[in-house]
Amino acid sequence: MRLLQSLTRGLEALDFLAASREPARLTDVAEALGVDKSNASHLMKTLVAAGYATQDSARRYQPTDKIARHTASSHSLIDIVSVKEAWRPVLERLVAETGECAHMAVLVGSRVWYIDKIDSSLPLKVDHPIGALAPLHCTALGKAFLAFGDAQLEGPFPSFTARTLTTRRSLDDEIARTRARGYSIDNEEFAPGIRCVARPIYDDHSHMIAAVGVSGPSVRVTDERLAELGHIVTSASIPSPQKGPSHEYQPD
């Protein structure tokens, strides 16, 4: 098997930084890897630019926690199926209690992916098909990942309705309010006449794995009802005792 020498060197450099008790000098890196200072400098600049290392004021290098964050926050298909099965009864109870549509989504790149839903029995209802993708900045499920998960989103933020938040400042302010209240809101920001609330689901390591929410038409979901739905959703949890991993959200 042909190995990429530059990639191999970069991984060796990361291993060296991770094993070092103190920030490493460029000469230390060069000596440890058996390369000249010029090659070591290129390696370290690449790691810094990619976010895997930092350089302090004394021009010494140390690793970031980027790999650890990726490892801890990544979820396998088995994890996702498990949480979907565990929370299915919760979605059923949410629909029974609220009369509105309940849904679940996971993060896929810069969008949310709907993996489960239960429809409302009312004639006028919201439909988010399973398998559909939706933006982060203007959906309740998406804003849950921005507020409580590891989702990162760069602008521009396209407008879908007159209520869509399209600036970084307005979105950051809404994310702060979301964290304070414990649930996210879509106030007719993705589609006119539709309001939604959502909350995070965490794994055993306190990393967000999915989001669940409730959606309804604005003729029924008034401002007062929206807050009520938010409290209902944040109070929802899988039955106790629960065998296996716990995915219950515990508000701060």
PDB file of C-alpha atoms in Angstrom:
ATOM      1  CA  MET A   1       0.000   0.000   0.000  1.00  0.00           C
ATOM      2  CA  ARG A   2       1.358   3.416  -0.975  1.00  0.00           C
ATOM      3  CA  LEU A   3       1.436   5.844   1.934  1.00  0.00           C
ATOM      4  CA  LEU A   4       1.276   9.639   1.652  1.00  0.00           C
ATOM      5  CA  GLN A   5       4.511  10.800   3.253  1.00  0.00           C
ATOM      6  CA  SER A   6       3.257  14.311   4.034  1.00  0.00           C
ATOM      7  CA  LEU A   7       0.143  12.934   5.754  1.00  0.00           C
ATOM      8  CA  THR A   8       2.235  10.425   7.667  1.00  0.00           C
ATOM      9  CA  ARG A   9       4.560  13.200   8.839  1.00  0.00           C
ATOM     10  CA  GLY A  10       1.607  15.327   9.891  1.00  0.00           C
ATOM     11  CA  LEU A  11       0.160  12.492  11.972  1.00  0.00           C
ATOM     12  CA  GLU A  12       3.569  11.872  13.531  1.00  0.00           C
ATOM     13  CA  ALA A  13       3.756  15.558  14.411  1.00  0.00           C
ATOM     14  CA  LEU A  14       0.320  15.369  16.081  1.00  0.00           C
ATOM     15  CA  ASP A  15       1.407  12.295  18.039  1.00  0.00           C
ATOM     16  CA  PHE A  16       4.517  14.128  19.201  1.00  0.00           C
ATOM     17  CA  LEU A  17       2.579  17.215  20.298  1.00  0.00           C
ATOM     18  CA  ALA A  18       0.017  15.089  22.120  1.00  0.00           C
ATOM     19  CA  ALA A  19       2.760  13.228  23.991  1.00  0.00           C
ATOM     20  CA  SER A  20       4.688  16.385  24.939  1.00  0.00           C
ATOM     21  CA  ARG A  21       4.129  17.611  28.479  1.00  0.00           C
ATOM     22  CA  GLU A  22       4.876  21.197  27.464  1.00  0.00           C
ATOM     23  CA  PRO A  23       4.394  23.210  24.262  1.00  0.00           C
ATOM     24  CA  ALA A  24       7.034  22.142  21.716  1.00  0.00           C
ATOM     25  CA  ARG A  25       9.528  24.316  19.896  1.00  0.00           C
ATOM     26  CA  LEU A  26       9.992  23.996  16.161  1.00  0.00           C
ATOM     27  CA  THR A  27      13.459  22.502  16.709  1.00  0.00           C
ATOM     28  CA  ASP A  28      11.902  19.872  18.988  1.00  0.00           C
ATOM     29  CA  VAL A  29       9.423  18.893  16.275  1.00  0.00           C
ATOM     30  CA  ALA A  30      12.128  18.743  13.610  1.00  0.00           C
ATOM     31  CA  GLU A  31      14.371  16.580  15.784  1.00  0.00           C
ATOM     32  CA  ALA A  32      11.556  14.221  16.793  1.00  0.00           C
ATOM     33  CA  LEU A  33      10.446  13.693  13.184  1.00  0.00           C
ATOM     34  CA  GLY A  34      13.941  13.589  11.706  1.00  0.00           C
ATOM     35  CA  VAL A  35      13.301  16.453   9.276  1.00  0.00           C
ATOM     36  CA  ASP A  36      14.848  19.869   8.772  1.00  0.00           C
ATOM     37  CA  LYS A  37      13.321  23.006  10.306  1.00  0.00           C
ATOM     38  CA  SER A  38      11.865  24.124   6.984  1.00  0.00           C
ATOM     39  CA  ASN A  39       9.829  20.935   6.582  1.00  0.00           C
ATOM     40  CA  ALA A  40       8.851  21.017  10.250  1.00  0.00           C
ATOM     41  CA  SER A  41       7.702  24.617   9.828  1.00  0.00           C
ATOM     42  CA  HIS A  42       5.485  23.689   6.861  1.00  0.00           C
ATOM     43  CA  LEU A  43       3.989  20.812   8.829  1.00  0.00           C
ATOM     44  CA  MET A  44       3.188  22.950  11.840  1.00  0.00           C
ATOM     45  CA  LYS A  45       1.758  25.806   9.784  1.00  0.00           C
ATOM     46  CA  THR A  46      -0.544  23.293   8.097  1.00  0.00           C
ATOM     47  CA  LEU A  47      -1.697  21.857  11.420  1.00  0.00           C
ATOM     48  CA  VAL A  48      -2.309  25.348  12.812  1.00  0.00           C
ATOM     49  CA  ALA A  49      -4.236  26.423   9.687  1.00  0.00           C
ATOM     50  CA  ALA A  50      -6.384  23.284   9.903  1.00  0.00           C
ATOM     51  CA  GLY A  51      -7.130  23.878  13.580  1.00  0.00           C
ATOM     52  CA  TYR A  52      -5.244  20.872  14.947  1.00  0.00           C
ATOM     53  CA  ALA A  53      -2.504  22.884  16.649  1.00  0.00           C
ATOM     54  CA  THR A  54      -1.925  26.355  18.075  1.00  0.00           C
ATOM     55  CA  GLN A  55       1.173  28.543  18.340  1.00  0.00           C
ATOM     56  CA  ASP A  56       1.740  30.698  21.406  1.00  0.00           C
ATOM     57  CA  SER A  57       3.555  34.029  21.741  1.00  0.00           C
ATOM     58  CA  ALA A  58       6.841  32.184  22.288  1.00  0.00           C
ATOM     59  CA  ARG A  59       6.337  30.394  18.946  1.00  0.00           C
ATOM     60  CA  ARG A  60       5.812  27.037  20.634  1.00  0.00           C
ATOM     61  CA  TYR A  61       3.209  24.550  19.486  1.00  0.00           C
ATOM     62  CA  GLN A  62       0.591  22.470  21.250  1.00  0.00           C
ATOM     63  CA  PRO A  63      -2.362  20.383  20.025  1.00  0.00           C
ATOM     64  CA  THR A  64      -5.980  21.507  20.145  1.00  0.00           C
ATOM     65  CA  ASP A  65      -8.890  19.269  21.136  1.00  0.00           C
ATOM     66  CA  LYS A  66     -10.246  19.163  17.587  1.00  0.00           C
ATOM     67  CA  ILE A  67      -9.718  15.433  17.111  1.00  0.00           C
ATOM     68  CA  ALA A  68     -11.160  14.673  20.535  1.00  0.00           C
ATOM     69  CA  ARG A  69     -14.228  16.781  19.790  1.00  0.00           C
ATOM     70  CA  HIS A  70     -14.800  15.049  16.462  1.00  0.00           C
ATOM     71  CA  THR A  71     -14.371  11.632  18.023  1.00  0.00           C
ATOM     72  CA  ALA A  72     -16.638  12.341  20.962  1.00  0.00           C
ATOM     73  CA  SER A  73     -19.412  13.995  18.969  1.00  0.00           C
ATOM     74  CA  SER A  74     -19.577  11.570  16.046  1.00  0.00           C
ATOM     75  CA  HIS A  75     -22.381   9.025  16.074  1.00  0.00           C
ATOM     76  CA  SER A  76     -22.698   5.790  14.163  1.00  0.00           C
ATOM     77  CA  LEU A  77     -25.785   4.655  12.297  1.00  0.00           C
ATOM     78  CA  ILE A  78     -26.394   2.180  15.126  1.00  0.00           C
ATOM     79  CA  ASP A  79     -26.403   5.071  17.636  1.00  0.00           C
ATOM     80  CA  ILE A  80     -28.914   7.004  15.536  1.00  0.00           C
ATOM     81  CA  VAL A  81     -31.213   4.005  15.038  1.00  0.00           C
ATOM     82  CA  SER A  82     -31.054   3.283  18.764  1.00  0.00           C
ATOM     83  CA  VAL A  83     -32.088   6.791  19.771  1.00  0.00           C
ATOM     84  CA  LYS A  84     -34.811   6.811  17.117  1.00  0.00           C
ATOM     85  CA  GLU A  85     -36.306   3.608  18.507  1.00  0.00           C
ATOM     86  CA  ALA A  86     -36.012   4.807  22.113  1.00  0.00           C
ATOM     87  CA  TRP A  87     -37.747   8.108  21.402  1.00  0.00           C
ATOM     88  CA  ARG A  88     -40.494   6.805  19.127  1.00  0.00           C
ATOM     89  CA  PRO A  89     -42.954   6.446  22.047  1.00  0.00           C
ATOM     90  CA  VAL A  90     -42.107  10.001  23.088  1.00  0.00           C
ATOM     91  CA  LEU A  91     -43.102  11.298  19.661  1.00  0.00           C
ATOM     92  CA  GLU A  92     -46.368   9.396  19.954  1.00  0.00           C
ATOM     93  CA  ARG A  93     -47.069  10.976  23.338  1.00  0.00           C
ATOM     94  CA  LEU A  94     -46.220  14.437  22.050  1.00  0.00           C
ATOM     95  CA  VAL A  95     -48.743  14.096  19.230  1.00  0.00           C
ATOM     96  CA  ALA A  96     -51.373  12.745  21.625  1.00  0.00           C
ATOM     97  CA  GLU A  97     -50.805  15.613  24.061  1.00  0.00           C
ATOM     98  CA  THR A  98     -50.427  18.508  21.630  1.00  0.00           C
ATOM     99  CA  GLY A  99     -52.455  17.395  18.624  1.00  0.00           C
ATOM    100  CA  GLU A 100     -49.623  18.604  16.386  1.00  0.00           C
ATOM    101  CA  CYS A 101     -47.001  16.839  14.281  1.00  0.00           C
ATOM    102  CA  ALA A 102     -43.901  15.525  16.090  1.00  0.00           C
ATOM    103  CA  HIS A 103     -40.612  14.873  14.345  1.00  0.00           C
ATOM    104  CA  MET A 104     -36.977  13.929  14.894  1.00  0.00           C
ATOM    105  CA  ALA A 105     -33.870  14.958  12.975  1.00  0.00           C
ATOM    106  CA  VAL A 106     -30.109  14.480  13.025  1.00  0.00           C
ATOM    107  CA  LEU A 107     -27.339  16.752  11.808  1.00  0.00           C
ATOM    108  CA  VAL A 108     -25.979  16.116   8.301  1.00  0.00           C
ATOM    109  CA  GLY A 109     -23.318  18.654   7.341  1.00  0.00           C
ATOM    110  CA  SER A 110     -24.914  22.088   7.403  1.00  0.00           C
ATOM    111  CA  ARG A 111     -28.506  20.822   7.407  1.00  0.00           C
ATOM    112  CA  VAL A 112     -30.862  18.696   9.468  1.00  0.00           C
ATOM    113  CA  TRP A 113     -32.174  15.399   8.161  1.00  0.00           C
ATOM    114  CA  TYR A 114     -35.628  14.243   9.214  1.00  0.00           C
ATOM    115  CA  ILE A 115     -35.418  10.606  10.341  1.00  0.00           C
ATOM    116  CA  ASP A 116     -38.809  10.100  11.994  1.00  0.00           C
ATOM    117  CA  LYS A 117     -42.205  11.765  12.337  1.00  0.00           C
ATOM    118  CA  ILE A 118     -45.736  11.175  13.515  1.00  0.00           C
ATOM    119  CA  ASP A 119     -48.495  13.138  11.820  1.00  0.00           C
ATOM    120  CA  SER A 120     -51.271  15.074  13.466  1.00  0.00           C
ATOM    121  CA  SER A 121     -54.770  13.686  13.011  1.00  0.00           C
ATOM    122  CA  LEU A 122     -56.136  17.180  12.369  1.00  0.00           C
ATOM    123  CA  PRO A 123     -57.070  18.182   8.786  1.00  0.00           C
ATOM    124  CA  LEU A 124     -54.744  21.215   8.813  1.00  0.00           C
ATOM    125  CA  LYS A 125     -51.268  19.985   9.733  1.00  0.00           C
ATOM    126  CA  VAL A 126     -47.568  20.346   9.016  1.00  0.00           C
ATOM    127  CA  ASP A 127     -45.756  17.833   6.832  1.00  0.00           C
ATOM    128  CA  HIS A 128     -41.990  17.327   7.068  1.00  0.00           C
ATOM    129  CA  PRO A 129     -41.346  14.098   5.102  1.00  0.00           C
ATOM    130  CA  ILE A 130     -38.878  11.574   6.481  1.00  0.00           C
ATOM    131  CA  GLY A 131     -35.654  11.929   4.529  1.00  0.00           C
ATOM    132  CA  ALA A 132     -36.135  15.645   3.894  1.00  0.00           C
ATOM    133  CA  LEU A 133     -33.264  18.058   4.506  1.00  0.00           C
ATOM    134  CA  ALA A 134     -33.743  21.534   5.970  1.00  0.00           C
ATOM    135  CA  PRO A 135     -31.517  24.524   6.829  1.00  0.00           C
ATOM    136  CA  LEU A 136     -30.123  25.155  10.290  1.00  0.00           C
ATOM    137  CA  HIS A 137     -30.656  28.894  10.675  1.00  0.00           C
ATOM    138  CA  CYS A 138     -34.424  29.020  10.154  1.00  0.00           C
ATOM    139  CA  THR A 139     -35.779  25.755  11.568  1.00  0.00           C
ATOM    140  CA  ALA A 140     -36.346  24.859  15.212  1.00  0.00           C
ATOM    141  CA  LEU A 141     -34.539  21.531  14.795  1.00  0.00           C
ATOM    142  CA  GLY A 142     -31.609  23.249  13.116  1.00  0.00           C
ATOM    143  CA  LYS A 143     -31.329  25.973  15.728  1.00  0.00           C
ATOM    144  CA  ALA A 144     -31.337  23.286  18.423  1.00  0.00           C
ATOM    145  CA  PHE A 145     -28.122  21.909  16.895  1.00  0.00           C
ATOM    146  CA  LEU A 146     -26.646  25.408  16.685  1.00  0.00           C
ATOM    147  CA  ALA A 147     -27.497  26.174  20.309  1.00  0.00           C
ATOM    148  CA  PHE A 148     -26.857  22.838  22.023  1.00  0.00           C
ATOM    149  CA  GLY A 149     -24.774  20.774  19.591  1.00  0.00           C
ATOM    150  CA  ASP A 150     -21.569  21.054  17.606  1.00  0.00           C
ATOM    151  CA  ALA A 151     -23.105  22.532  14.455  1.00  0.00           C
ATOM    152  CA  GLN A 152     -21.219  25.432  12.924  1.00  0.00           C
ATOM    153  CA  LEU A 153     -22.741  27.657  10.277  1.00  0.00           C
ATOM    154  CA  GLU A 154     -21.155  30.322   8.120  1.00  0.00           C
ATOM    155  CA  GLY A 155     -23.121  32.952   6.228  1.00  0.00           C
ATOM    156  CA  PRO A 156     -24.800  33.949   4.062  1.00  0.00           C
ATOM    157  CA  PHE A 157     -28.140  33.027   5.628  1.00  0.00           C
ATOM    158  CA  PRO A 158     -30.744  32.879   2.839  1.00  0.00           C
ATOM    159  CA  SER A 159     -34.206  34.260   3.428  1.00  0.00           C
ATOM    160  CA  PHE A 160     -37.192  31.926   3.132  1.00  0.00           C
ATOM    161  CA  THR A 161     -39.851  34.216   4.611  1.00  0.00           C
ATOM    162  CA  ALA A 162     -40.090  37.779   5.863  1.00  0.00           C
ATOM    163  CA  ARG A 163     -39.278  36.461   9.352  1.00  0.00           C
ATOM    164  CA  THR A 164     -36.067  34.571   8.483  1.00  0.00           C
ATOM    165  CA  LEU A 165     -33.033  35.682  10.479  1.00  0.00           C
ATOM    166  CA  THR A 166     -30.471  36.608   7.833  1.00  0.00           C
ATOM    167  CA  THR A 167     -27.648  38.286   9.786  1.00  0.00           C
ATOM    168  CA  ARG A 168     -25.021  36.767  12.061  1.00  0.00           C
ATOM    169  CA  ARG A 169     -25.936  39.132  14.896  1.00  0.00           C
ATOM    170  CA  SER A 170     -29.661  38.321  14.811  1.00  0.00           C
ATOM    171  CA  LEU A 171     -28.926  34.591  14.659  1.00  0.00           C
ATOM    172  CA  ASP A 172     -26.402  34.758  17.514  1.00  0.00           C
ATOM    173  CA  ASP A 173     -28.925  36.675  19.629  1.00  0.00           C
ATOM    174  CA  GLU A 174     -31.557  34.007  18.935  1.00  0.00           C
ATOM    175  CA  ILE A 175     -29.123  31.205  19.789  1.00  0.00           C
ATOM    176  CA  ALA A 176     -28.430  32.912  23.132  1.00  0.00           C
ATOM    177  CA  ARG A 177     -32.176  33.146  23.845  1.00  0.00           C
ATOM    178  CA  THR A 178     -32.567  29.497  22.830  1.00  0.00           C
ATOM    179  CA  ARG A 179     -29.943  28.363  25.330  1.00  0.00           C
ATOM    180  CA  ALA A 180     -31.563  30.444  28.057  1.00  0.00           C
ATOM    181  CA  ARG A 181     -35.067  29.021  27.513  1.00  0.00           C
ATOM    182  CA  GLY A 182     -33.926  25.431  26.831  1.00  0.00           C
ATOM    183  CA  TYR A 183     -35.682  24.977  23.485  1.00  0.00           C
ATOM    184  CA  SER A 184     -35.533  26.478  19.996  1.00  0.00           C
ATOM    185  CA  ILE A 185     -38.261  28.185  17.985  1.00  0.00           C
ATOM    186  CA  ASP A 186     -39.120  28.560  14.314  1.00  0.00           C
ATOM    187  CA  ASN A 187     -41.524  31.496  14.200  1.00  0.00           C
ATOM    188  CA  GLU A 188     -42.655  31.199  10.571  1.00  0.00           C
ATOM    189  CA  GLU A 189     -39.024  31.551   9.506  1.00  0.00           C
ATOM    190  CA  PHE A 190     -38.834  28.572   7.122  1.00  0.00           C
ATOM    191  CA  ALA A 191     -42.390  28.497   5.799  1.00  0.00           C
ATOM    192  CA  PRO A 192     -45.200  31.058   6.201  1.00  0.00           C
ATOM    193  CA  GLY A 193     -47.910  29.982   8.597  1.00  0.00           C
ATOM    194  CA  ILE A 194     -45.857  27.284  10.351  1.00  0.00           C
ATOM    195  CA  ARG A 195     -44.424  27.480  13.866  1.00  0.00           C
ATOM    196  CA  CYS A 196     -42.211  24.907  15.536  1.00  0.00           C
ATOM    197  CA  VAL A 197     -40.371  24.183  18.775  1.00  0.00           C
ATOM    198  CA  ALA A 198     -37.528  21.705  19.310  1.00  0.00           C
ATOM    199  CA  ARG A 199     -35.169  20.419  21.980  1.00  0.00           C
ATOM    200  CA  PRO A 200     -31.907  18.458  21.981  1.00  0.00           C
ATOM    201  CA  ILE A 201     -31.330  14.799  22.798  1.00  0.00           C
ATOM    202  CA  TYR A 202     -27.940  13.924  24.289  1.00  0.00           C
ATOM    203  CA  ASP A 203     -25.956  10.703  24.402  1.00  0.00           C
ATOM    204  CA  ASP A 204     -24.257   9.276  27.495  1.00  0.00           C
ATOM    205  CA  HIS A 205     -21.286  11.613  26.968  1.00  0.00           C
ATOM    206  CA  SER A 206     -23.482  14.751  26.934  1.00  0.00           C
ATOM    207  CA  HIS A 207     -23.049  15.231  23.185  1.00  0.00           C
ATOM    208  CA  MET A 208     -26.120  16.105  21.166  1.00  0.00           C
ATOM    209  CA  ILE A 209     -27.161  13.245  18.906  1.00  0.00           C
ATOM    210  CA  ALA A 210     -30.601  14.337  17.662  1.00  0.00           C
ATOM    211  CA  ALA A 211     -33.406  16.842  18.079  1.00  0.00           C
ATOM    212  CA  VAL A 212     -37.131  16.342  18.536  1.00  0.00           C
ATOM    213  CA  GLY A 213     -39.786  18.929  17.891  1.00  0.00           C
ATOM    214  CA  VAL A 214     -43.429  19.762  17.406  1.00  0.00           C
ATOM    215  CA  SER A 215     -44.829  21.772  14.488  1.00  0.00           C
ATOM    216  CA  GLY A 216     -48.208  23.288  13.857  1.00  0.00           C
ATOM    217  CA  PRO A 217     -49.989  25.954  11.805  1.00  0.00           C
ATOM    218  CA  SER A 218     -49.824  29.459  13.228  1.00  0.00           C
ATOM    219  CA  VAL A 219     -53.633  29.672  13.356  1.00  0.00           C
ATOM    220  CA  ARG A 220     -53.440  27.190  16.233  1.00  0.00           C
ATOM    221  CA  VAL A 221     -49.925  27.843  17.503  1.00  0.00           C
ATOM    222  CA  THR A 222     -50.286  31.358  18.931  1.00  0.00           C
ATOM    223  CA  ASP A 223     -47.501  33.053  20.913  1.00  0.00           C
ATOM    224  CA  GLU A 224     -48.934  31.660  24.144  1.00  0.00           C
ATOM    225  CA  ARG A 225     -49.344  28.188  22.655  1.00  0.00           C
ATOM    226  CA  LEU A 226     -45.799  28.305  21.280  1.00  0.00           C
ATOM    227  CA  ALA A 227     -44.384  28.772  24.777  1.00  0.00           C
ATOM    228  CA  GLU A 228     -46.649  26.003  26.076  1.00  0.00           C
ATOM    229  CA  LEU A 229     -45.411  23.624  23.381  1.00  0.00           C
ATOM    230  CA  GLY A 230     -41.837  24.522  24.269  1.00  0.00           C
ATOM    231  CA  HIS A 231     -42.382  23.481  27.877  1.00  0.00           C
ATOM    232  CA  ILE A 232     -44.127  20.270  26.806  1.00  0.00           C
ATOM    233  CA  VAL A 233     -41.274  19.314  24.491  1.00  0.00           C
ATOM    234  CA  THR A 234     -38.524  20.061  27.019  1.00  0.00           C
ATOM    235  CA  SER A 235     -40.362  17.998  29.634  1.00  0.00           C
ATOM    236  CA  ALA A 236     -40.621  14.974  27.352  1.00  0.00           C
ATOM    237  CA  SER A 237     -38.331  12.032  28.092  1.00  0.00           C
ATOM    238  CA  ILE A 238     -38.002   8.327  27.445  1.00  0.00           C
ATOM    239  CA  PRO A 239     -39.753   6.100  30.000  1.00  0.00           C
ATOM    240  CA  SER A 240     -37.913   5.337  33.234  1.00  0.00           C
ATOM    241  CA  PRO A 241     -36.322   2.955  34.080  1.00  0.00           C
ATOM    242  CA  GLN A 242     -34.682   2.664  30.667  1.00  0.00           C
ATOM    243  CA  LYS A 243     -32.287  -0.114  29.808  1.00  0.00           C
ATOM    244  CA  GLY A 244     -29.287   0.791  27.738  1.00  0.00           C
ATOM    245  CA  PRO A 245     -27.996   4.297  26.960  1.00  0.00           C
ATOM    246  CA  SER A 246     -29.906   7.229  28.379  1.00  0.00           C
ATOM    247  CA  HIS A 247     -30.701  10.031  25.949  1.00  0.00           C
ATOM    248  CA  GLU A 248     -32.728  12.218  28.232  1.00  0.00           C
ATOM    249  CA  TYR A 249     -32.088  15.952  28.143  1.00  0.00           C
ATOM    250  CA  GLN A 250     -31.394  17.533  31.513  1.00  0.00           C
ATOM    251  CA  PRO A 251     -31.786  21.333  31.397  1.00  0.00           C
ATOM    252  CA  ASP A 252     -29.231  23.443  33.209  1.00  0.00           C
TER     253      ASP A 252
END
